[in-house]
mmCIF file of C-alpha atoms and ligand atoms in Angstrom:
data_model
loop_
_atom_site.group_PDB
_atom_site.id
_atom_site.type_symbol
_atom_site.label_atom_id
_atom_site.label_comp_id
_atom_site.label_asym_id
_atom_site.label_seq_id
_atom_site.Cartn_x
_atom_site.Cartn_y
_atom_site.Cartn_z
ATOM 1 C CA UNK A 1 0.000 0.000 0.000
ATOM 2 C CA UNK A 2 1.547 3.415 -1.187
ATOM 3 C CA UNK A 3 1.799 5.854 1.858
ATOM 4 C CA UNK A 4 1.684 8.999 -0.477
ATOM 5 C CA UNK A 5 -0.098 9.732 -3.664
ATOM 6 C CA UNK A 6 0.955 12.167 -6.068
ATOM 7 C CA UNK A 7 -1.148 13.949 -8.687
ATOM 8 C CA UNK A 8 0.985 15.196 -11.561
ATOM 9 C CA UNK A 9 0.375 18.896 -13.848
ATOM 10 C CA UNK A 10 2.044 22.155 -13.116
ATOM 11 C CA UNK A 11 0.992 22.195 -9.563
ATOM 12 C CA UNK A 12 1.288 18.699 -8.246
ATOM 13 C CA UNK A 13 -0.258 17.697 -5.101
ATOM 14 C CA UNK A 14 1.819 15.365 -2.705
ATOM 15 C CA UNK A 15 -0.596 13.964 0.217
ATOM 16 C CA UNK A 16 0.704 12.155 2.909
ATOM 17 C CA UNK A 17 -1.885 9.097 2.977
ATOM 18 C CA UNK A 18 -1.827 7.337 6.423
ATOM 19 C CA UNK A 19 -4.711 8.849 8.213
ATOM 20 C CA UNK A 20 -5.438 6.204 10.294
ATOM 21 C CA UNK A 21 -2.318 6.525 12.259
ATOM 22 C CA UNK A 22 -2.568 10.556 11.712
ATOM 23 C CA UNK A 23 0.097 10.328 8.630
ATOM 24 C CA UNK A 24 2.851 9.275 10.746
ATOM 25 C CA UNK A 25 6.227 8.879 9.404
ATOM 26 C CA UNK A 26 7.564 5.444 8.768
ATOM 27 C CA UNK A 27 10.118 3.931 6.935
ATOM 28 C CA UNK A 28 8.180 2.976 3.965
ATOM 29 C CA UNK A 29 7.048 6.489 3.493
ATOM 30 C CA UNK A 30 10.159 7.839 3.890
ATOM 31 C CA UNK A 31 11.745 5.860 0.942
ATOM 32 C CA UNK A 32 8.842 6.543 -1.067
ATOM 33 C CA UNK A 33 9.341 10.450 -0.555
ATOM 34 C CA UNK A 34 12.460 10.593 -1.634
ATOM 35 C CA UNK A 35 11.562 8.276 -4.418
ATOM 36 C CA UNK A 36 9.582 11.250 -5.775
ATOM 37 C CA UNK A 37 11.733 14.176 -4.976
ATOM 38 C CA UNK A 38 14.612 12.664 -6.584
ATOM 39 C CA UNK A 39 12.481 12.285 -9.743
ATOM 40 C CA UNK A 40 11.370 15.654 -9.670
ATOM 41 C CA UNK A 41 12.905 17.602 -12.230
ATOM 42 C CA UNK A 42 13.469 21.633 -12.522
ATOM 43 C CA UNK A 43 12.656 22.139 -15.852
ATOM 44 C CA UNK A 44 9.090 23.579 -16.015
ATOM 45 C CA UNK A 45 6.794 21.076 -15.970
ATOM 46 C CA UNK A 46 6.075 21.228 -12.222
ATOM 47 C CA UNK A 47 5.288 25.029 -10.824
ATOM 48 C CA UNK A 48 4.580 24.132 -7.152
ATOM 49 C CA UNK A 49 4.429 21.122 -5.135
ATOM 50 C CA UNK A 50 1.400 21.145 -2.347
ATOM 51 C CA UNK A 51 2.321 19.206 0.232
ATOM 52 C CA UNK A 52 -0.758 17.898 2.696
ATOM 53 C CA UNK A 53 -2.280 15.536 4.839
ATOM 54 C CA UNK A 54 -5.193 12.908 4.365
ATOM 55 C CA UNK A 55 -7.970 12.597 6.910
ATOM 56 C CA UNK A 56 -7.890 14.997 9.938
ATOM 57 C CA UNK A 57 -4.060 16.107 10.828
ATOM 58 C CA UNK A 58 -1.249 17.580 8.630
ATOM 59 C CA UNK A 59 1.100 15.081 10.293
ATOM 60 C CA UNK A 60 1.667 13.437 13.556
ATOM 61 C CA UNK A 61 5.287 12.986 13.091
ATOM 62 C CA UNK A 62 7.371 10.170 13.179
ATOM 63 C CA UNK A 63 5.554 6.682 13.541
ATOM 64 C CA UNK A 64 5.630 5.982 17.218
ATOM 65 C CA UNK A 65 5.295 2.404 16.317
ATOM 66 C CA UNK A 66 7.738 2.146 14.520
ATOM 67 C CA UNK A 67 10.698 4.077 16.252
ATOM 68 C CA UNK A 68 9.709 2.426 19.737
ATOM 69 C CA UNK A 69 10.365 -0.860 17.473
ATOM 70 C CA UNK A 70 14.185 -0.228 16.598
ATOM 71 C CA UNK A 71 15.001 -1.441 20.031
ATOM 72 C CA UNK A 72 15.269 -4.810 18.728
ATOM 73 C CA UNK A 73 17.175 -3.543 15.702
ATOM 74 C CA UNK A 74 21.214 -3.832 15.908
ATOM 75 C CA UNK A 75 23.131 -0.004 16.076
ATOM 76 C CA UNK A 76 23.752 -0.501 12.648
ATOM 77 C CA UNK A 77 20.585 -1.095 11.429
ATOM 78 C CA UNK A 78 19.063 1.808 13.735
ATOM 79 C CA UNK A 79 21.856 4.516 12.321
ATOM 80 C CA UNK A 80 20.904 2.924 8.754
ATOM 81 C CA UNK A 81 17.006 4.039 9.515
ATOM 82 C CA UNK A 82 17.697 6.875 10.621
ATOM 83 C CA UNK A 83 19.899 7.624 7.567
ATOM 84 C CA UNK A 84 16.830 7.062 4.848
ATOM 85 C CA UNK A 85 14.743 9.648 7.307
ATOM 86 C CA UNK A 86 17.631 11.980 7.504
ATOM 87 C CA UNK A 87 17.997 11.146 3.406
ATOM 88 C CA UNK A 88 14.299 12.265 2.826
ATOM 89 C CA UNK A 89 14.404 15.610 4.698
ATOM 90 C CA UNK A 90 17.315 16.231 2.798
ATOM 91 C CA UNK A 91 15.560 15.595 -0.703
ATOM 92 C CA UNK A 92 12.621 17.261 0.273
ATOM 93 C CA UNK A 93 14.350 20.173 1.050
ATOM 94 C CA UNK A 94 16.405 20.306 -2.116
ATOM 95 C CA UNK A 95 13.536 20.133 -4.538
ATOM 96 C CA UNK A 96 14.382 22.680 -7.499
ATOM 97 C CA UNK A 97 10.335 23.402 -7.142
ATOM 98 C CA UNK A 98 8.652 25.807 -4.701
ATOM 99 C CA UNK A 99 6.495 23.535 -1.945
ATOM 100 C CA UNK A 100 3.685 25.444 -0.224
ATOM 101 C CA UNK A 101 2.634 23.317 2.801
ATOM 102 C CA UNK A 102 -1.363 22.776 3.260
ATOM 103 C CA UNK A 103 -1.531 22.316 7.232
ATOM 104 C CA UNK A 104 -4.399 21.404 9.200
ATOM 105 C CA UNK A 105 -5.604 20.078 12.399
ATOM 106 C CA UNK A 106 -1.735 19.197 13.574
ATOM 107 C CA UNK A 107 1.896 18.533 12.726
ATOM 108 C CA UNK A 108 3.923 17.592 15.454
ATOM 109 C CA UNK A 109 7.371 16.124 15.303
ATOM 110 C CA UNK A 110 8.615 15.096 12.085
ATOM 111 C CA UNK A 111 5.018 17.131 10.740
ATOM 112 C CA UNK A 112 6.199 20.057 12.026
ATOM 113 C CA UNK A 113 9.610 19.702 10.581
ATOM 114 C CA UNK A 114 8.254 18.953 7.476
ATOM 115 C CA UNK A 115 6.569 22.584 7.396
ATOM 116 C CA UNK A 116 10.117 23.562 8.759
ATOM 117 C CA UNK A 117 11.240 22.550 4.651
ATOM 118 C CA UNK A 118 8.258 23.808 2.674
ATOM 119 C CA UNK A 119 9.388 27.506 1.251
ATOM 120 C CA UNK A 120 5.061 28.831 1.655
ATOM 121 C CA UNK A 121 3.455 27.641 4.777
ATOM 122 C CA UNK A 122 -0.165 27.589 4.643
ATOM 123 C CA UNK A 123 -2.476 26.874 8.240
ATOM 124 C CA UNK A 124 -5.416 26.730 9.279
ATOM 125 C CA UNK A 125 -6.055 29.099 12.490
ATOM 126 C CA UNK A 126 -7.086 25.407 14.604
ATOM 127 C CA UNK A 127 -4.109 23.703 13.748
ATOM 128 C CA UNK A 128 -1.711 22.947 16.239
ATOM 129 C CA UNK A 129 2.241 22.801 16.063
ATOM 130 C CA UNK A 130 4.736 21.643 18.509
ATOM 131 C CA UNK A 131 8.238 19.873 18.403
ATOM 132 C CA UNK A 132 7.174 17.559 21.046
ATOM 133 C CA UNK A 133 9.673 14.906 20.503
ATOM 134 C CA UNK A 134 11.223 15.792 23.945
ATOM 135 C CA UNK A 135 7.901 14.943 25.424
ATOM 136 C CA UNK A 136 8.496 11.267 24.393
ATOM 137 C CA UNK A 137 11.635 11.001 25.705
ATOM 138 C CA UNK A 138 13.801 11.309 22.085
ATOM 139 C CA UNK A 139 14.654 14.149 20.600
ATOM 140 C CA UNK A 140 14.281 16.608 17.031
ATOM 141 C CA UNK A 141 17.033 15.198 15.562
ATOM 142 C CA UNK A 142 16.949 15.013 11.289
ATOM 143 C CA UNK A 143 14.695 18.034 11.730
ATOM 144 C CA UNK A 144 16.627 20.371 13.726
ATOM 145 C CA UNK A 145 19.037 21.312 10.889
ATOM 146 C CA UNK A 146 15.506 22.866 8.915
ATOM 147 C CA UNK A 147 13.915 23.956 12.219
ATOM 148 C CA UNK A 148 16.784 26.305 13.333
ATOM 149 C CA UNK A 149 17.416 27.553 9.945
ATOM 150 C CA UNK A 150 13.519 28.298 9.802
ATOM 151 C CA UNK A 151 12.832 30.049 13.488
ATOM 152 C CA UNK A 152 16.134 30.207 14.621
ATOM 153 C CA UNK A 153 17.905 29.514 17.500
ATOM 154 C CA UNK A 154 16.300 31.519 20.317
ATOM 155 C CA UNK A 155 12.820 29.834 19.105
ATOM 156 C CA UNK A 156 14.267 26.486 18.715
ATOM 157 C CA UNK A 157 15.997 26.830 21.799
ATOM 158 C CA UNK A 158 12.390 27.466 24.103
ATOM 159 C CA UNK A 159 9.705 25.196 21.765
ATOM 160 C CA UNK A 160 12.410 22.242 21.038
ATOM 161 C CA UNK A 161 13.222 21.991 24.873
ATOM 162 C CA UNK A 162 10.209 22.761 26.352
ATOM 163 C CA UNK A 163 8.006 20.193 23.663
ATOM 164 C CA UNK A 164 4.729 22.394 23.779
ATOM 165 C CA UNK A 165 2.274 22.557 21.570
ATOM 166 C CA UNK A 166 1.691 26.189 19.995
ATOM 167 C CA UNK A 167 -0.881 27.429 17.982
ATOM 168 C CA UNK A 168 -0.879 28.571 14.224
ATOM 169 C CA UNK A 169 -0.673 32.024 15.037
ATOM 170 C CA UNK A 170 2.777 31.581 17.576
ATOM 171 C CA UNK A 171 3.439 29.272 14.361
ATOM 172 C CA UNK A 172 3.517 32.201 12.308
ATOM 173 C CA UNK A 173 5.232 34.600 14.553
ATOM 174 C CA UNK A 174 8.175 33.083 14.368
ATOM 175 C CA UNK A 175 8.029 32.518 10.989
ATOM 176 C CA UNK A 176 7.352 28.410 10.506
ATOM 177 C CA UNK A 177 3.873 29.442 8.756
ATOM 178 C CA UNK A 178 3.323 32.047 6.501
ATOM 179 C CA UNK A 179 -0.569 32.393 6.384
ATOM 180 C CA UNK A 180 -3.023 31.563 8.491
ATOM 181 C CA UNK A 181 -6.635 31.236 7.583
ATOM 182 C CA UNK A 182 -9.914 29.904 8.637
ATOM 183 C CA UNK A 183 -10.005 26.097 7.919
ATOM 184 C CA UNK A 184 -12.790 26.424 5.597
ATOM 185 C CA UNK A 185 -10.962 29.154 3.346
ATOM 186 C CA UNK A 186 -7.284 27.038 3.752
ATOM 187 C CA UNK A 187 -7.533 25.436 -0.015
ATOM 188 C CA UNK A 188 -8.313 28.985 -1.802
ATOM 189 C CA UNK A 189 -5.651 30.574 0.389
ATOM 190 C CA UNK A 190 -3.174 26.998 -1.286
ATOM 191 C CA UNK A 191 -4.577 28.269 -4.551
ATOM 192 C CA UNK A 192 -3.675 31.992 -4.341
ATOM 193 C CA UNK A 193 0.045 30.877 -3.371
ATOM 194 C CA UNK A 194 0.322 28.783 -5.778
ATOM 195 C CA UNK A 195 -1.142 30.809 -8.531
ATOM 196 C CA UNK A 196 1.784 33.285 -7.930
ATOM 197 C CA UNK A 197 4.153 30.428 -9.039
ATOM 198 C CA UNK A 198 2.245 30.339 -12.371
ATOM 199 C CA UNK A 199 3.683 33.570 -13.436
ATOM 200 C CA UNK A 200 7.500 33.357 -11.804
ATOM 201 C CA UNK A 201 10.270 31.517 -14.382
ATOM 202 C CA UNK A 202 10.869 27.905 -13.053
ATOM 203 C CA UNK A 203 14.683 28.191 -13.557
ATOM 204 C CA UNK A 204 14.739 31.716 -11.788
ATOM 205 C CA UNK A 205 12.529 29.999 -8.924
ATOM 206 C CA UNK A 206 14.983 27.261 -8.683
ATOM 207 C CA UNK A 207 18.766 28.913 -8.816
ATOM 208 C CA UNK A 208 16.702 31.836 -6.172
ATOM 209 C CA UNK A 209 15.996 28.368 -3.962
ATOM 210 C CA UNK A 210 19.414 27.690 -4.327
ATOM 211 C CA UNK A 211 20.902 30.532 -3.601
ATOM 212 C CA UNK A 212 18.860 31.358 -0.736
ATOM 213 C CA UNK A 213 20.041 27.590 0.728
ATOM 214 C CA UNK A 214 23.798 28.439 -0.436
ATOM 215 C CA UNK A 215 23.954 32.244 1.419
ATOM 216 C CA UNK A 216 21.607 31.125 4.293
ATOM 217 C CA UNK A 217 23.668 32.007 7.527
ATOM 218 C CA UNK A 218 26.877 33.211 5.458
ATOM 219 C CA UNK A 219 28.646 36.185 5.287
ATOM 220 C CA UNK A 220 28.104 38.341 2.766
ATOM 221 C CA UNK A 221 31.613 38.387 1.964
ATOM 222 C CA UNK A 222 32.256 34.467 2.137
ATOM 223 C CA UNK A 223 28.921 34.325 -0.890
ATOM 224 C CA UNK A 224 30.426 37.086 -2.887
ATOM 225 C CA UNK A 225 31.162 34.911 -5.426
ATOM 226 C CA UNK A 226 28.381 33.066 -5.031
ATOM 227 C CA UNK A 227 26.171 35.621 -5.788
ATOM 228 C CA UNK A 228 28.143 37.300 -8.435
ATOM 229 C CA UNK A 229 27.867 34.527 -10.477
ATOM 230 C CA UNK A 230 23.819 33.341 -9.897
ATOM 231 C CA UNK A 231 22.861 36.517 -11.488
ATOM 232 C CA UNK A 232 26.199 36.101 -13.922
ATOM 233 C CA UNK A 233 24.385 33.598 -15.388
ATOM 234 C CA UNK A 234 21.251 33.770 -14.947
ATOM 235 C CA UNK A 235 20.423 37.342 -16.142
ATOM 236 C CA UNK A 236 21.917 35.724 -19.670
ATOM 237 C CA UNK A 237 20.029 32.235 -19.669
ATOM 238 C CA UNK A 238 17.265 31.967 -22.050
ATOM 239 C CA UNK A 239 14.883 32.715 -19.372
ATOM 240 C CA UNK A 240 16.552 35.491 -18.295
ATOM 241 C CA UNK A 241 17.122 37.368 -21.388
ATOM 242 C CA UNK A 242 13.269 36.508 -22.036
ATOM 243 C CA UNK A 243 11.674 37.350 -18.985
ATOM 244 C CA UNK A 244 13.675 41.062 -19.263
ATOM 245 C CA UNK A 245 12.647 41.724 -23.304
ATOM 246 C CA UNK A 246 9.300 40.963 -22.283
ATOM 247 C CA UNK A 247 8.848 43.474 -19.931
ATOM 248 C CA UNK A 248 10.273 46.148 -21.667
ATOM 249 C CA UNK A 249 8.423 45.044 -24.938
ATOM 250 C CA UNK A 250 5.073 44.489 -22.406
ATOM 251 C CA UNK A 251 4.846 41.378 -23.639
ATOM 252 C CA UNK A 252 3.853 38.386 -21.441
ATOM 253 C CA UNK A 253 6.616 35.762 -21.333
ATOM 254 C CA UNK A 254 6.079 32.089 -22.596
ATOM 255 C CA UNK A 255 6.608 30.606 -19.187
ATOM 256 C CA UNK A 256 3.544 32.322 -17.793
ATOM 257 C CA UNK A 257 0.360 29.393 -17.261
ATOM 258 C CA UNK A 258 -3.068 31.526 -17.323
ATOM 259 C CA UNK A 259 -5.790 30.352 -15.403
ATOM 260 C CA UNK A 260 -7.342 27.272 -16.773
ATOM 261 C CA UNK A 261 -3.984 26.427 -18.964
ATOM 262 C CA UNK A 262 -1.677 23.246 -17.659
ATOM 263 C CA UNK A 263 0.930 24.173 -19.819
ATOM 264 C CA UNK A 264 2.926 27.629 -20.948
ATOM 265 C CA UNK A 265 1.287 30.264 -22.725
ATOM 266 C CA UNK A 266 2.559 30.525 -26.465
ATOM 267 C CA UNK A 267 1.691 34.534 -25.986
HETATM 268 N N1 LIG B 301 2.840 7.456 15.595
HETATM 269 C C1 LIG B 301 2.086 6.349 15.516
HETATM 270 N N2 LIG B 301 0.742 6.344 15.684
HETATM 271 C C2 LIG B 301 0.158 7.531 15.931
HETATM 272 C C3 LIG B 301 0.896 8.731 16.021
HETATM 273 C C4 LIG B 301 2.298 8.656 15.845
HETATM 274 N N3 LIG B 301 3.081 9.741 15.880
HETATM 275 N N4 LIG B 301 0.033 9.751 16.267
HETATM 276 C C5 LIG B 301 -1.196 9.178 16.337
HETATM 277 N N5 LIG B 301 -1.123 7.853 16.131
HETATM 278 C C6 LIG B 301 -2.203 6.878 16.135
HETATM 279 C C7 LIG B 301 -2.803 6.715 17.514
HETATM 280 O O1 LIG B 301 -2.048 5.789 18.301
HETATM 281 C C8 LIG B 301 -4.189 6.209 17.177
HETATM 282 O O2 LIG B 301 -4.115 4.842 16.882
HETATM 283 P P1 LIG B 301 -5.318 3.841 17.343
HETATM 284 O O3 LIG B 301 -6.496 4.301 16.526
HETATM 285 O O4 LIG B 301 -4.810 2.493 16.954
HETATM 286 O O5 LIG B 301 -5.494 4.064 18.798
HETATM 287 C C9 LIG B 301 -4.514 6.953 15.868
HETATM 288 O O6 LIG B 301 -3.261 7.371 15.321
HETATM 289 C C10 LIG B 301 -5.351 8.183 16.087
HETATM 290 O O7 LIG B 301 -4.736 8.993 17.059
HETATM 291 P P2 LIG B 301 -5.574 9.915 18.065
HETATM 292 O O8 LIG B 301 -4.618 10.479 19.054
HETATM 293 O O9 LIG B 301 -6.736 9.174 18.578
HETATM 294 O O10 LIG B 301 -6.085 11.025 17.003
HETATM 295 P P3 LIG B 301 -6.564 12.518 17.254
HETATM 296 O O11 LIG B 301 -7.084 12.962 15.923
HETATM 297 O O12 LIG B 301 -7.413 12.620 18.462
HETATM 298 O O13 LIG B 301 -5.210 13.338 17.562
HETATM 299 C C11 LIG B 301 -2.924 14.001 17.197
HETATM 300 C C12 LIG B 301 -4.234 13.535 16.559
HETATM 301 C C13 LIG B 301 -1.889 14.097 16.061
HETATM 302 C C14 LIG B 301 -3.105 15.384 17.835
HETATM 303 C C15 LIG B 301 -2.459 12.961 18.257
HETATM 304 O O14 LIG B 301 -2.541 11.657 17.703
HETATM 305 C C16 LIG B 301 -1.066 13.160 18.754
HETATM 306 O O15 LIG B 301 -0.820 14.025 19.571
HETATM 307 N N6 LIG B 301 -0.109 12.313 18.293
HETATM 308 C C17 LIG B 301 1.258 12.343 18.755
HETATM 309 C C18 LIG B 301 2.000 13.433 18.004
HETATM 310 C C19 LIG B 301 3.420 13.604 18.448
HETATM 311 O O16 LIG B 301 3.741 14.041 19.526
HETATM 312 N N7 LIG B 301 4.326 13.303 17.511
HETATM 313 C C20 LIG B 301 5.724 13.469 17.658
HETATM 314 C C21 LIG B 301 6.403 12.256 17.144
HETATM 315 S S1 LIG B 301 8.143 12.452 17.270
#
């Protein structure tokens, strides 16, 4: 039984699809995330990625179950597991694809991480958030990298520690969520972010994810170069030089999807 399912076009839907257990994390869902992230390619054909949660919770985290099961497993085979979760995080986060995250009713844990990595959070204003791993006795771990980049430390420090559950509006103060709406109007707020990927150049979208991932936490001085040579190339890529020309010539560029399109205008 597949513990996601995917719908493909220009914004693709990714739905985590264990409700029963709350769309906890588990080892088989893990692989088959990072199945699809490393097939997702940056070259147009996927705008967005919406990333959501089947039944009545976002995500419960990592599959209690399961992780109170490794004690039988040998130290090898419990730093393996860990690995493909740690390996999934990391593939998530280095989609070349903008993901807005759809969350509602919880994400806790690993949930809550997984908002840590989407670039848009969406929430509904009766969701609940928390890093509540200390609460169970283990700890934040393949998550904290995302979470502290996301909130930083001083937030980290008080909600990783402490394991409370906050509400979407703390959620968005310190900058894990975005937007937060009543739960009824969540899927047009999804839509509206979304929409605004319709009209952005995928290859821009994905060297600015880059970049923003390459300078996070630098110097300026240490990503001179860095940054000298994004723009270098992209402000001469075929997108680029497009994008520019059509402004001046108010033109729309043939990247842009209007409304009821799946594919580029030919404008
Ligand atoms: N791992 C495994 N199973 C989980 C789970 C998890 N993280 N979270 C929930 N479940 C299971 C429950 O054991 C229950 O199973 P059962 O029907 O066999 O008894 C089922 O999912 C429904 O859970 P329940 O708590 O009754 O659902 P709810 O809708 O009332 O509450 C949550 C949903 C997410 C708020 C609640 O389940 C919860 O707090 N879960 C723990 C979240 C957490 O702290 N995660 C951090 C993991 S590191």
């Amino acid at each position: 039984m597949t513990t996601i399912t995917v719908s493909s076009g220009p914004i693709a839907t990714v739905t985590l699809n264990r409700p029963d257990v709350r769309n906890a994390l588990n080892d088989a869902l893990f692989r088959e995330l990072t199945t699809w992230a490393r097939g997702v390619r940056g070259d147009g054909a996927i705008r967005a990625v919406v990333l959501q949660g089947a039944g009545p919770v976002f995500s419960a985290g990592a599959d209690l179950q399961w992780m109170s099961r490794m004690a039988g497993y040998t130290r090898e085979e419990n730093l393996a597991d860990a690995h493909e979760a740690a390996t999934m995080f990391q593939a998530l986060d280095a989609l070349p694809v903008p993901v807005i995250g759809r969350i509602h009713g919880a994400a806790l844990g690993g949930g809550a991480g997984l908002a840590a990595i989407c670039d848009v959070v969406v929430a509904a204003d009766d969701a609940i958030f928390g890093f509540t791993e200390v609460t169970l006795g283990i700890l934040p771990a393949m998550i904290s990298p995302y979470v502290v980049r996301k909130i930083g430390v001083s937030a980290a420090r008080e909600l990783c520690l402490n394991g409370a559950r906050f509400s979407a509006a703390r959620a968005r103060e310190i900058g894990l969520v975005h937007e937060v709406v009543p739960a009824a109007e969540l899927d047009a707020a999804v839509a509206r972010q979304t929409a605004l990927f319709r009209k952005a150049a995928p290859s821009a979208v994905a060297a600015t994810k880059r970049l923003l991932n390459d300078v996070a936490g630098r110097r300026p001085g240490d990503v001179l170069a860095l940054t000298v040579d994004a723009i270098a190339t992209q402000r001469v890529s075929p997108e680029g030089q497009e994008g520019m020309r059509a402004f001046l010539e108010r033109k729309t560029p043939g990247w842009v999807i209007t409304p009821g399109e799946d594919g580029p205008s030919k404008a």
